[in-house]
PDB file of C-alpha atoms in Angstrom:
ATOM      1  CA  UNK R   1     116.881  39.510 289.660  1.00 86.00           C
ATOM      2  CA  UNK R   2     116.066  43.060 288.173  1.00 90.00           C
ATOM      3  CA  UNK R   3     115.465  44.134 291.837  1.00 91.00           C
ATOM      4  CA  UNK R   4     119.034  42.440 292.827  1.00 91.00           C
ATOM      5  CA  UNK R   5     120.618  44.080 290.048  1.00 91.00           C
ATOM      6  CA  UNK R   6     119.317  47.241 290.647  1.00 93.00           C
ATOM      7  CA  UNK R   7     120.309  47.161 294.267  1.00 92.00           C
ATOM      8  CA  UNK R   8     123.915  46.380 293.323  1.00 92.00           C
ATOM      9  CA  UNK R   9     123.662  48.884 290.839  1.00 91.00           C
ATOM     10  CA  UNK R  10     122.518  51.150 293.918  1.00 93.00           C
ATOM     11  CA  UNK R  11     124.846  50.221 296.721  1.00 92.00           C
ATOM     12  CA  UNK R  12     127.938  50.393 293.243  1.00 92.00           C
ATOM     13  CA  UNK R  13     126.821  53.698 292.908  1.00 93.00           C
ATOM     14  CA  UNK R  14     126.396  54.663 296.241  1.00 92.00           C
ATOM     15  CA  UNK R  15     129.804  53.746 297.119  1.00 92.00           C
ATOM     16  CA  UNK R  16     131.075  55.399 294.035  1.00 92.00           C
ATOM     17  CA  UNK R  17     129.727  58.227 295.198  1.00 93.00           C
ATOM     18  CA  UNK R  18     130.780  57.973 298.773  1.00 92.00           C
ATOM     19  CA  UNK R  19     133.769  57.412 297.360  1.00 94.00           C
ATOM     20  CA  UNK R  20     133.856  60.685 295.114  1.00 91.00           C
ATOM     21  CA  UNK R  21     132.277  62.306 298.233  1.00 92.00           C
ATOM     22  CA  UNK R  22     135.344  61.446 300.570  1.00 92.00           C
ATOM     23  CA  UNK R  23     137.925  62.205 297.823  1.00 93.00           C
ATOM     24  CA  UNK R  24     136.130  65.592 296.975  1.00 93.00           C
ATOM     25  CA  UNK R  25     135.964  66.544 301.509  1.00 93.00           C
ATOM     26  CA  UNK R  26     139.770  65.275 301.615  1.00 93.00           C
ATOM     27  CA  UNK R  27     141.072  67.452 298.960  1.00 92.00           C
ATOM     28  CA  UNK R  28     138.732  70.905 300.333  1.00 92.00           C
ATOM     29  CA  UNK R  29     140.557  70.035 303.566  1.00 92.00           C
ATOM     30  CA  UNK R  30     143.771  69.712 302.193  1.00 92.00           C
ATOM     31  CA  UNK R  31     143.182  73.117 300.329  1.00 91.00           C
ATOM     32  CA  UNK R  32     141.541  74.661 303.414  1.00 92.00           C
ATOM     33  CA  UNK R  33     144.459  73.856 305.815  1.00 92.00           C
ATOM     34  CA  UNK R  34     147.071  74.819 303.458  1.00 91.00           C
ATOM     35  CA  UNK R  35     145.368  78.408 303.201  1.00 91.00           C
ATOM     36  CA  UNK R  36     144.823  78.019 306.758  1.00 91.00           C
ATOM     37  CA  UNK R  37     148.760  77.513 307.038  1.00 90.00           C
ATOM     38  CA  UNK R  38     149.396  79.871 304.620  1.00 90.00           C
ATOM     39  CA  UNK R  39     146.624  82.448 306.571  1.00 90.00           C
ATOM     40  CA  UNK R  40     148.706  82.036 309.460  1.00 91.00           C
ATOM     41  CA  UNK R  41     151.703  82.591 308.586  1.00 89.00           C
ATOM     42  CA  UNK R  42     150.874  85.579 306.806  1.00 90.00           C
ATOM     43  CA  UNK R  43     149.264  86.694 309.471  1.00 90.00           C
ATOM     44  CA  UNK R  44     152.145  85.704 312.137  1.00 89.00           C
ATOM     45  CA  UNK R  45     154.786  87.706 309.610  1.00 88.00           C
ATOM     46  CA  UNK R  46     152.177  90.724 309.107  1.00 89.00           C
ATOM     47  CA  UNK R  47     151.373  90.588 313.462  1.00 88.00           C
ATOM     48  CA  UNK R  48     155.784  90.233 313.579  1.00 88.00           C
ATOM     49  CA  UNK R  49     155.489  93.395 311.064  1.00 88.00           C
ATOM     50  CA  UNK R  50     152.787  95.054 313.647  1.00 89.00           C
ATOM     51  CA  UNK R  51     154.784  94.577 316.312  1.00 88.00           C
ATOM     52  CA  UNK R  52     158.302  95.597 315.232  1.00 90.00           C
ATOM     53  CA  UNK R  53     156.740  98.503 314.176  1.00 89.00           C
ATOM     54  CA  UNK R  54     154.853  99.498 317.313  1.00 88.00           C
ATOM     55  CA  UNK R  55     158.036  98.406 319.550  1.00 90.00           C
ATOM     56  CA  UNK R  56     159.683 100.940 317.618  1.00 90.00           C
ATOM     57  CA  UNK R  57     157.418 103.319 317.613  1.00 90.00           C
ATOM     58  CA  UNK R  58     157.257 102.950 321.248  1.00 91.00           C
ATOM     59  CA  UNK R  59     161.088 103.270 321.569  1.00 90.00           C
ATOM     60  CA  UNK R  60     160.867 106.389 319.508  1.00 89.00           C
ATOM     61  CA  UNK R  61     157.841 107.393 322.092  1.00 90.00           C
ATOM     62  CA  UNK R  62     160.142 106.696 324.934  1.00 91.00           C
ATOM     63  CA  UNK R  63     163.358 108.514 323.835  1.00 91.00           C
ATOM     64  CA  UNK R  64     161.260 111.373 322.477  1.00 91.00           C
ATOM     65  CA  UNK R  65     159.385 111.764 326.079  1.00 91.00           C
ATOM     66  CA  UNK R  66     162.793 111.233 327.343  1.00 92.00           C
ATOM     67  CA  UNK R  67     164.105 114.361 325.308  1.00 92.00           C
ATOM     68  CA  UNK R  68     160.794 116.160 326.031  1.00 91.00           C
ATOM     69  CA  UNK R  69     161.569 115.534 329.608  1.00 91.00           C
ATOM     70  CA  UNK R  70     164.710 117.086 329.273  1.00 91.00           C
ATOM     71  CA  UNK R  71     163.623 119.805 327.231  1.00 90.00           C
ATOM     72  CA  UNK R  72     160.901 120.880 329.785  1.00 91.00           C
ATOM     73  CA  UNK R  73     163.535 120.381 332.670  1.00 91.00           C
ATOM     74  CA  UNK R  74     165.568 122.771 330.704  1.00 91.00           C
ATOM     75  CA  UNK R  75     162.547 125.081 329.873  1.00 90.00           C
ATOM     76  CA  UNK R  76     162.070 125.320 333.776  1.00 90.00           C
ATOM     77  CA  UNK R  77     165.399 125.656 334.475  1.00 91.00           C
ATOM     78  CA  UNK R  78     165.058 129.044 331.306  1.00 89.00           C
ATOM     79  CA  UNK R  79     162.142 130.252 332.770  1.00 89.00           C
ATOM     80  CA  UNK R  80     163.284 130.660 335.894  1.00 90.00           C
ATOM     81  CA  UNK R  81     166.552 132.232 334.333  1.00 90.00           C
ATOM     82  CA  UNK R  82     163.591 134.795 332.481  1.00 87.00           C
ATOM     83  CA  UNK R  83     161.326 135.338 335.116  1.00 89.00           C
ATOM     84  CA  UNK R  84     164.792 136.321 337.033  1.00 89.00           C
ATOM     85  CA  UNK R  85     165.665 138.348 333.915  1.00 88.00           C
ATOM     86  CA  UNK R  86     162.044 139.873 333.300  1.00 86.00           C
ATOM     87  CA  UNK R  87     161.785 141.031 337.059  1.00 87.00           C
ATOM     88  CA  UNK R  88     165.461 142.875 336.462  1.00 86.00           C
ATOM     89  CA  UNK R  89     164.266 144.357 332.773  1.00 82.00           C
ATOM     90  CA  UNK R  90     160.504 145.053 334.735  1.00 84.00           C
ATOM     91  CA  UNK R  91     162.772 147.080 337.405  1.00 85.00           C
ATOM     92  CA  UNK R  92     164.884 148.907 334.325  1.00 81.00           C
ATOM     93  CA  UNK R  93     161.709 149.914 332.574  1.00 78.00           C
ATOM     94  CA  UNK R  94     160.236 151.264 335.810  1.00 81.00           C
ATOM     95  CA  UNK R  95     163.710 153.225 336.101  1.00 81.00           C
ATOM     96  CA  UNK R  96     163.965 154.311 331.964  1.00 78.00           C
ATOM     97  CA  UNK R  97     159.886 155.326 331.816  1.00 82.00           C
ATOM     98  CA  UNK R  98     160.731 158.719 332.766  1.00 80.00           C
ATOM     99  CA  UNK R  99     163.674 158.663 330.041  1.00 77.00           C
ATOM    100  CA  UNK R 100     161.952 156.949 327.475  1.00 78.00           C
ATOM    101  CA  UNK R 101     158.523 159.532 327.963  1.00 82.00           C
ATOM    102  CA  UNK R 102     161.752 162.428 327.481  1.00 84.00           C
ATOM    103  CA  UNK R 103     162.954 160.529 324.206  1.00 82.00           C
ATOM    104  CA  UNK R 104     159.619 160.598 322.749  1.00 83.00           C
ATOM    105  CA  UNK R 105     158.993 164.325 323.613  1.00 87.00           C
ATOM    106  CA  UNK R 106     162.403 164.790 322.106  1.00 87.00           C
ATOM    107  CA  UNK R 107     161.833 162.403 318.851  1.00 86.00           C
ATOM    108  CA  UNK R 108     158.404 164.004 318.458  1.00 86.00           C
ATOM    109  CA  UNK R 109     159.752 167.383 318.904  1.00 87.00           C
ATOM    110  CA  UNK R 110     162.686 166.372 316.524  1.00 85.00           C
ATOM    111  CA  UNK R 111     159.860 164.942 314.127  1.00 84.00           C
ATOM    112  CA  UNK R 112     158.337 168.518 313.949  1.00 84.00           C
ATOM    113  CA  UNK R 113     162.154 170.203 312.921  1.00 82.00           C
ATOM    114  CA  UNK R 114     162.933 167.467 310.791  1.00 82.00           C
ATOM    115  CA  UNK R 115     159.547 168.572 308.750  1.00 80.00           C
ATOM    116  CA  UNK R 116     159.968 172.240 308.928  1.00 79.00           C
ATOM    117  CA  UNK R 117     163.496 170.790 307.751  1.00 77.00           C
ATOM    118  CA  UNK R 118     162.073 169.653 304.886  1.00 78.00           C
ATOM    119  CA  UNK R 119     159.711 172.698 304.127  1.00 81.00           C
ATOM    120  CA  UNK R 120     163.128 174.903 304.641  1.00 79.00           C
ATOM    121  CA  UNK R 121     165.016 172.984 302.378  1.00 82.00           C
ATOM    122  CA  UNK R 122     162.175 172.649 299.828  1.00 84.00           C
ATOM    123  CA  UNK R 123     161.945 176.289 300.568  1.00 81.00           C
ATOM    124  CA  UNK R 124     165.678 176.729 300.322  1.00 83.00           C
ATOM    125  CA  UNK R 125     165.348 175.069 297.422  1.00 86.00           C
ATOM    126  CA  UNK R 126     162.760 176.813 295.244  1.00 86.00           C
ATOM    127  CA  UNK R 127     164.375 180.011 296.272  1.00 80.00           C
ATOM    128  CA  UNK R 128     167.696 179.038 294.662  1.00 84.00           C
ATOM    129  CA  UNK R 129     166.019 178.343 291.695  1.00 86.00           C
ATOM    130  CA  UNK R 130     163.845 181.349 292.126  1.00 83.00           C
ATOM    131  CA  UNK R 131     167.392 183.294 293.064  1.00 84.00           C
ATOM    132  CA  UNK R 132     168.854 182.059 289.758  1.00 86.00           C
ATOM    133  CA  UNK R 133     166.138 182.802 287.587  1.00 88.00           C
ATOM    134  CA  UNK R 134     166.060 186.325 289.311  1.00 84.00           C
ATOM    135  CA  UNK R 135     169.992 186.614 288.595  1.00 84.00           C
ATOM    136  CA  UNK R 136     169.628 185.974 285.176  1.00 86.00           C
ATOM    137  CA  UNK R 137     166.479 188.290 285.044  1.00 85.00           C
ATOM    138  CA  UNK R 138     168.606 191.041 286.716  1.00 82.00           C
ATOM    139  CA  UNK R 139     171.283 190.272 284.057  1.00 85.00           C
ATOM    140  CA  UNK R 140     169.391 191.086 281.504  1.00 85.00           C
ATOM    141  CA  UNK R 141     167.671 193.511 282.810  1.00 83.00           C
ATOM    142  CA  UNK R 142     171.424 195.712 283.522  1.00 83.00           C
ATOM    143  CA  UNK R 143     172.020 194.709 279.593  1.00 86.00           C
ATOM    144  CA  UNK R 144     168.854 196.228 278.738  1.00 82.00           C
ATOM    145  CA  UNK R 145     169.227 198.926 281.269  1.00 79.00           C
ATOM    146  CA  UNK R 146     172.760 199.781 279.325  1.00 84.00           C
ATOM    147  CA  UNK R 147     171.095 199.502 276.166  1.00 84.00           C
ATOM    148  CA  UNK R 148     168.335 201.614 277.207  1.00 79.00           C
ATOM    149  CA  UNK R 149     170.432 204.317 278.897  1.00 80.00           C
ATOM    150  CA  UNK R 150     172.429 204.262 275.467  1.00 85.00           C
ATOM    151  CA  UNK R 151     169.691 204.583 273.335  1.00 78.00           C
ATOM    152  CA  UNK R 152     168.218 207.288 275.715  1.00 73.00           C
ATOM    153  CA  UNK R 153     171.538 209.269 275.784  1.00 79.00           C
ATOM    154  CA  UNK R 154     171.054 209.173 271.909  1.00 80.00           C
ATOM    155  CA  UNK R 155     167.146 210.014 272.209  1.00 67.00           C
ATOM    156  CA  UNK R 156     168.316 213.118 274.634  1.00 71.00           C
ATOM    157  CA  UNK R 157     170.772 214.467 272.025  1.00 80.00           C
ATOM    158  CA  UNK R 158     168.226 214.036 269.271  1.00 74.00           C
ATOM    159  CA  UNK R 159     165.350 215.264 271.464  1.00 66.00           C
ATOM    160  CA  UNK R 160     167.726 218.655 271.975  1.00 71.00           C
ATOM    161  CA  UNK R 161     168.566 218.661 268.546  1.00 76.00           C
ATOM    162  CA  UNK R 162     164.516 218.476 267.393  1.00 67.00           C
ATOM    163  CA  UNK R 163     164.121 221.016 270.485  1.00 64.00           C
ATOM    164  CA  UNK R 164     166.589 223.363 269.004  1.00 73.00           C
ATOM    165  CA  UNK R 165     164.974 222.841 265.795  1.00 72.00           C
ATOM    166  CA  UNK R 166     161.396 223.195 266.678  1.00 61.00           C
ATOM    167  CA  UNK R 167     161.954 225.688 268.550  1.00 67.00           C
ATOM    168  CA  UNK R 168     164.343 227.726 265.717  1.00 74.00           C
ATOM    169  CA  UNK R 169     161.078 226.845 263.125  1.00 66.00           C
ATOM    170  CA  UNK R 170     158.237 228.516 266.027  1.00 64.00           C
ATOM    171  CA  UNK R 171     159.906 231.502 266.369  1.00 69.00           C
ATOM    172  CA  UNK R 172     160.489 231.350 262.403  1.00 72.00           C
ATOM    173  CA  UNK R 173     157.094 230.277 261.729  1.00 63.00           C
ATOM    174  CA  UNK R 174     155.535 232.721 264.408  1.00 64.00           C
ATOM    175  CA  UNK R 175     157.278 235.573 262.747  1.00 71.00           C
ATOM    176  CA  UNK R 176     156.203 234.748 259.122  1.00 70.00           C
ATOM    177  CA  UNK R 177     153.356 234.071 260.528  1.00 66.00           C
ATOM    178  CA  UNK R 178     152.108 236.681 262.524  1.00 67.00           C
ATOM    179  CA  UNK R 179     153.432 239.191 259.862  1.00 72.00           C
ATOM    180  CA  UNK R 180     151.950 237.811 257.379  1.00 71.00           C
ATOM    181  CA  UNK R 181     148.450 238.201 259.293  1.00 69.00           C
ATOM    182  CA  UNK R 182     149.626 241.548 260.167  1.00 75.00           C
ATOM    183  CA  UNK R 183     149.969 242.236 256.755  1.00 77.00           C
ATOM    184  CA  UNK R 184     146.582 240.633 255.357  1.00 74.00           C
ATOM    185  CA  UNK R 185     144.898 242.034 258.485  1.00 76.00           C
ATOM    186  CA  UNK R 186     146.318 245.574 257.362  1.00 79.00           C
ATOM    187  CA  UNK R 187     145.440 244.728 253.548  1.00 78.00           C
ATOM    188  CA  UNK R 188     142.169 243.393 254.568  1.00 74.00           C
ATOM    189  CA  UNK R 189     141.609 247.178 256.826  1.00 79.00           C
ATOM    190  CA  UNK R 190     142.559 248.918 253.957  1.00 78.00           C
ATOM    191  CA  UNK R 191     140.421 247.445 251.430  1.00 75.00           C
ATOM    192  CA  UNK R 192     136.960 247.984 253.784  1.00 75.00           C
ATOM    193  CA  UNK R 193     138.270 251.697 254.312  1.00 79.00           C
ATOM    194  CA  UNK R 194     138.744 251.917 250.511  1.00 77.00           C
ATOM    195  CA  UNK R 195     135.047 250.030 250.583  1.00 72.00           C
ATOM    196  CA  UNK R 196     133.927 252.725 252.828  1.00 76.00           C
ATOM    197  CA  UNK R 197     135.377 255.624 251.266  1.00 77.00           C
ATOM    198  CA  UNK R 198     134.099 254.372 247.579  1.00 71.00           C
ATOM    199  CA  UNK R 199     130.732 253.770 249.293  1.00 69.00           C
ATOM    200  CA  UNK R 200     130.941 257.722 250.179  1.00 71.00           C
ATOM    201  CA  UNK R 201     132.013 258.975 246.815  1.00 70.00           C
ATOM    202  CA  UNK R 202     129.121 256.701 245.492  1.00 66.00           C
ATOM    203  CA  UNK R 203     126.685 258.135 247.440  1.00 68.00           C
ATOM    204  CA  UNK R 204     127.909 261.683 246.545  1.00 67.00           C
ATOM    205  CA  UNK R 205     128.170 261.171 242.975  1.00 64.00           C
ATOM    206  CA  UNK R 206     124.622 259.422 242.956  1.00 58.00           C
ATOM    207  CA  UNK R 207     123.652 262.895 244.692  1.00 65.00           C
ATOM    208  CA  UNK R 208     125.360 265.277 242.320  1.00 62.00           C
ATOM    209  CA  UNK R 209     124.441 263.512 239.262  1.00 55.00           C
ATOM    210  CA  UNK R 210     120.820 262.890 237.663  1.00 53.00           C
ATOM    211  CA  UNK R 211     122.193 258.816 236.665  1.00 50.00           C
ATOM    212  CA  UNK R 212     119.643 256.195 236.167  1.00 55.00           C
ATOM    213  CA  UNK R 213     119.713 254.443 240.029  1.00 55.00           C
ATOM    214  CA  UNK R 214     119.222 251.247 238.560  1.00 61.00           C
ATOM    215  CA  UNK R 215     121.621 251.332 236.657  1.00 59.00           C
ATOM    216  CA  UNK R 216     123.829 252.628 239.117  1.00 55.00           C
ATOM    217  CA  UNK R 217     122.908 249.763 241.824  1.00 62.00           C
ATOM    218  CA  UNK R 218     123.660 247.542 239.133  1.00 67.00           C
ATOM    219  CA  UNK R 219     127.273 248.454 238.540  1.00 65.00           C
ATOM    220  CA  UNK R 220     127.199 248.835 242.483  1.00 62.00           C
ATOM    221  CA  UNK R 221     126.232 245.352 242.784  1.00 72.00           C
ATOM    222  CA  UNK R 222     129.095 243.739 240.529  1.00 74.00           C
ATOM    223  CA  UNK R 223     131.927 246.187 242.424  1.00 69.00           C
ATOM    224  CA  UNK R 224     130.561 244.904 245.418  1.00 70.00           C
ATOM    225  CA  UNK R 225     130.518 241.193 244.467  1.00 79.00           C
ATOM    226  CA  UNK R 226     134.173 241.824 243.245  1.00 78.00           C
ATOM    227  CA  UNK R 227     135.188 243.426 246.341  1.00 74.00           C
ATOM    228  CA  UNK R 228     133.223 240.511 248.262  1.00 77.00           C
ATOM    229  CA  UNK R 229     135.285 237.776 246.435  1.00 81.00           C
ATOM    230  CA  UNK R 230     138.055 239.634 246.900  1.00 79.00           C
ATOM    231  CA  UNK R 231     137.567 239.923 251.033  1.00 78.00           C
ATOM    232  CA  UNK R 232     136.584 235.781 250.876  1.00 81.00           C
ATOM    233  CA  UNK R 233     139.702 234.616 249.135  1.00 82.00           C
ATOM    234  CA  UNK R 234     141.988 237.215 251.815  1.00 80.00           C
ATOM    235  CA  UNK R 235     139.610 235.294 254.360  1.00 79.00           C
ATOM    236  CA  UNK R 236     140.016 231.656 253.185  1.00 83.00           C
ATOM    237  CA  UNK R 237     144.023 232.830 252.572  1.00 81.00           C
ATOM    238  CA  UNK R 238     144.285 233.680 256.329  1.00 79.00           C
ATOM    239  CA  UNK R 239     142.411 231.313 257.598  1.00 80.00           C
ATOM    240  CA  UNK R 240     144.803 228.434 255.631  1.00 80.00           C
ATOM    241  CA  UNK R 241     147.769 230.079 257.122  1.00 80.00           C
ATOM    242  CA  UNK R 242     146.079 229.984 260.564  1.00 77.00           C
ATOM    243  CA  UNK R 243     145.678 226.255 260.293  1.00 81.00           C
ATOM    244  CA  UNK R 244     148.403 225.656 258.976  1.00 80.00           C
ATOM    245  CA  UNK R 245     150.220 227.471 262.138  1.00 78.00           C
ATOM    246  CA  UNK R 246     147.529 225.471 264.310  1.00 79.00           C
ATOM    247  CA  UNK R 247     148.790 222.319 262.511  1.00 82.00           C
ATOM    248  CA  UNK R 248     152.341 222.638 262.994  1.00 81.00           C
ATOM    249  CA  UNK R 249     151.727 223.655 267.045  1.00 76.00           C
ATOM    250  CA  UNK R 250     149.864 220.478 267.508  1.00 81.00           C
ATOM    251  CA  UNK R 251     152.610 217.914 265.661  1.00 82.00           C
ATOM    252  CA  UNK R 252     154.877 219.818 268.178  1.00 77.00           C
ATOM    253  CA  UNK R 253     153.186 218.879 270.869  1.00 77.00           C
ATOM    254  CA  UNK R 254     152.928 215.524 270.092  1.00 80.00           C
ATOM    255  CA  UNK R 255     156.266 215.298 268.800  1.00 77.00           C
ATOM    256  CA  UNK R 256     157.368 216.796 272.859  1.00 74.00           C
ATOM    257  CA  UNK R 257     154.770 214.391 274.688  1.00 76.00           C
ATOM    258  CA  UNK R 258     156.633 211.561 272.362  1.00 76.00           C
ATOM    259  CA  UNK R 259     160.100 212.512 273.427  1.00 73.00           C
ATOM    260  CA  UNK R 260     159.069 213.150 277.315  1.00 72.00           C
ATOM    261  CA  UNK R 261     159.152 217.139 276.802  1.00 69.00           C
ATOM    262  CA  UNK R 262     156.340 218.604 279.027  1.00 68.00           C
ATOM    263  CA  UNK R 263     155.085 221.689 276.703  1.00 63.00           C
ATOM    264  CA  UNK R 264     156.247 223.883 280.381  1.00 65.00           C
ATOM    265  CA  UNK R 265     160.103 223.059 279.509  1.00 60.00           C
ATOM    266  CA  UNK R 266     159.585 225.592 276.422  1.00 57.00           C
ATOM    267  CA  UNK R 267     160.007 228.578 278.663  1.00 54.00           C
ATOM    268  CA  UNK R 268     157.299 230.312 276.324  1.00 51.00           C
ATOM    269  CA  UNK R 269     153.491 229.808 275.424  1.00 55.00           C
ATOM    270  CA  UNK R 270     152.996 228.898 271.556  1.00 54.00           C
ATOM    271  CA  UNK R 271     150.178 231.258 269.949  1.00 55.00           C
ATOM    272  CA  UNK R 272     147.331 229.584 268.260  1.00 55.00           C
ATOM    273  CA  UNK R 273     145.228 232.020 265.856  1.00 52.00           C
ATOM    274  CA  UNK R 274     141.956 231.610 266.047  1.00 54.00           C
ATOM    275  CA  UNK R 275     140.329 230.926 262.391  1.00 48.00           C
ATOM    276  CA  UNK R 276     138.471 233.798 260.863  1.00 47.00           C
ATOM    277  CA  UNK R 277     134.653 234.439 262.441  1.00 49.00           C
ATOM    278  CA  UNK R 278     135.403 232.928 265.421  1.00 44.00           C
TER     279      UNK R 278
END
């Protein structure tokens, strides 16, 4: 009985499960042939897609090698029209070489004017600026020039003024001068021929008398260191004046050499004295 029931129990469950099994297969092939479905028609709308856009694509192809066909007919028909053209322009440049090699001699010898244009007028240039710097030098220049002649018409008529007066004070100077050497020259003779005549009546008095000669040299001595100091005060005298005229000749001739004057224009040749012992 066990056995039995456990059979049924079996054969309940194995239906069951059959069953289950067969319900289970049913639905996966319902769900399988509704993607299926749904597969194809995605795939019929996507291949639809595909094709629509290849068959236009293809139309596109078709007009655009229909264009292209055209366009090369019409490139053929062009080239011809420029092989035409490039034998006639071929033929011209054969016929303007000759010209165009005398345009370039001509551009390249109007090249080299244009730049020694260019230096000139640089050139041309500078030298206006050079031209009015050189004007306005020159103006000023004639100003000065005026000036200069003005101030040297006044220098002239002071220069023959000083002349006249320098040469008024030589002569004057000259004359007081060489008289007054005359005269100390004279004074100065006179005293060493009174030297040598007292020096005579020395000696003869010393040879009448009987005095003490000692005594005698001694009071010699002191008239001849009077007379001495005497003869070196005429000297230093004369030789003060003769510097003094030596002086004055020299500021003269600087004062001429200042003023332009050669010393030759004086028409006479100043005297210098030379200074006593020399």
């Amino acid at each position: 009985e066990m056995e039995a029931k456990h059979t049924r129990k079996m054969q309940a469950l194995r239906d069951e499960m059959d069953l289950r099994r067969k319900t289970e297969i049913h639905e996966l092939e319902e769900r399988k042939n509704t993607q299926i479905s749904e597969l194809m028609g995605n795939h019929e709308g996507a291949f639809g897609a595909i094709k629509n856009y290849y068959n236009d694509i293809t139309a596109k192809n078709m007009a655009l090698i229909n264009l292209l066909k055209e366009q090369v007919e019409d490139l053929k028909k062009k080239e011809t029209v420029l092989e035409k053209e490039k034998a006639a322009v071929l033929l011209q440049n054969k016929q303007l070489i000759e010209p165009l090699q005398e345009a370039q001699e001509l551009v390249a010898e109007l090249q080299k004017k244009l730049v020694h244009y260019y230096r000139d007028k640089e050139a041309l240039t500078n030298s206006k600026a050079h031209l009015k710097i050189t004007q306005k030098e020159l103006k000023d220049l004639q100003w000065e020039h005026e000036v200069l002649e003005q101030r040297f018409s006044k220098v002239q008529e002071e220069r023959d003024e000083l002349y006249q007066k320098f040469t008024k004070a030589i002569n004057e100077v000259q004359q007081k001068t060489g008289f007054k050497n005359l005269l100390l020259e004279r004074k100065l003779q006179g005293l060493l021929n009174l030297l040598e005549k007292k020096e005579v009546e020395l000696s003869e008095i010393v040879a009448a008398s009987s005095l003490d000669p000692s005594l005698l040299s001694h009071k010699l001595e002191n008239v001849l260191s009077s007379k001495n100091a005497t003869i070196q005060d005429l000297q230093l005298q004369l030789a003060r004046v003769c510097k003094a005229h030596n002086d004055m000749l020299q500021t003269f001739e600087a004062k001429l050499t200042a003023f332009g004057i050669p010393v030759d224009n004086l028409g006479f040749q100043p005297l210098s004295f030379p200074f006593p012992g020399q």
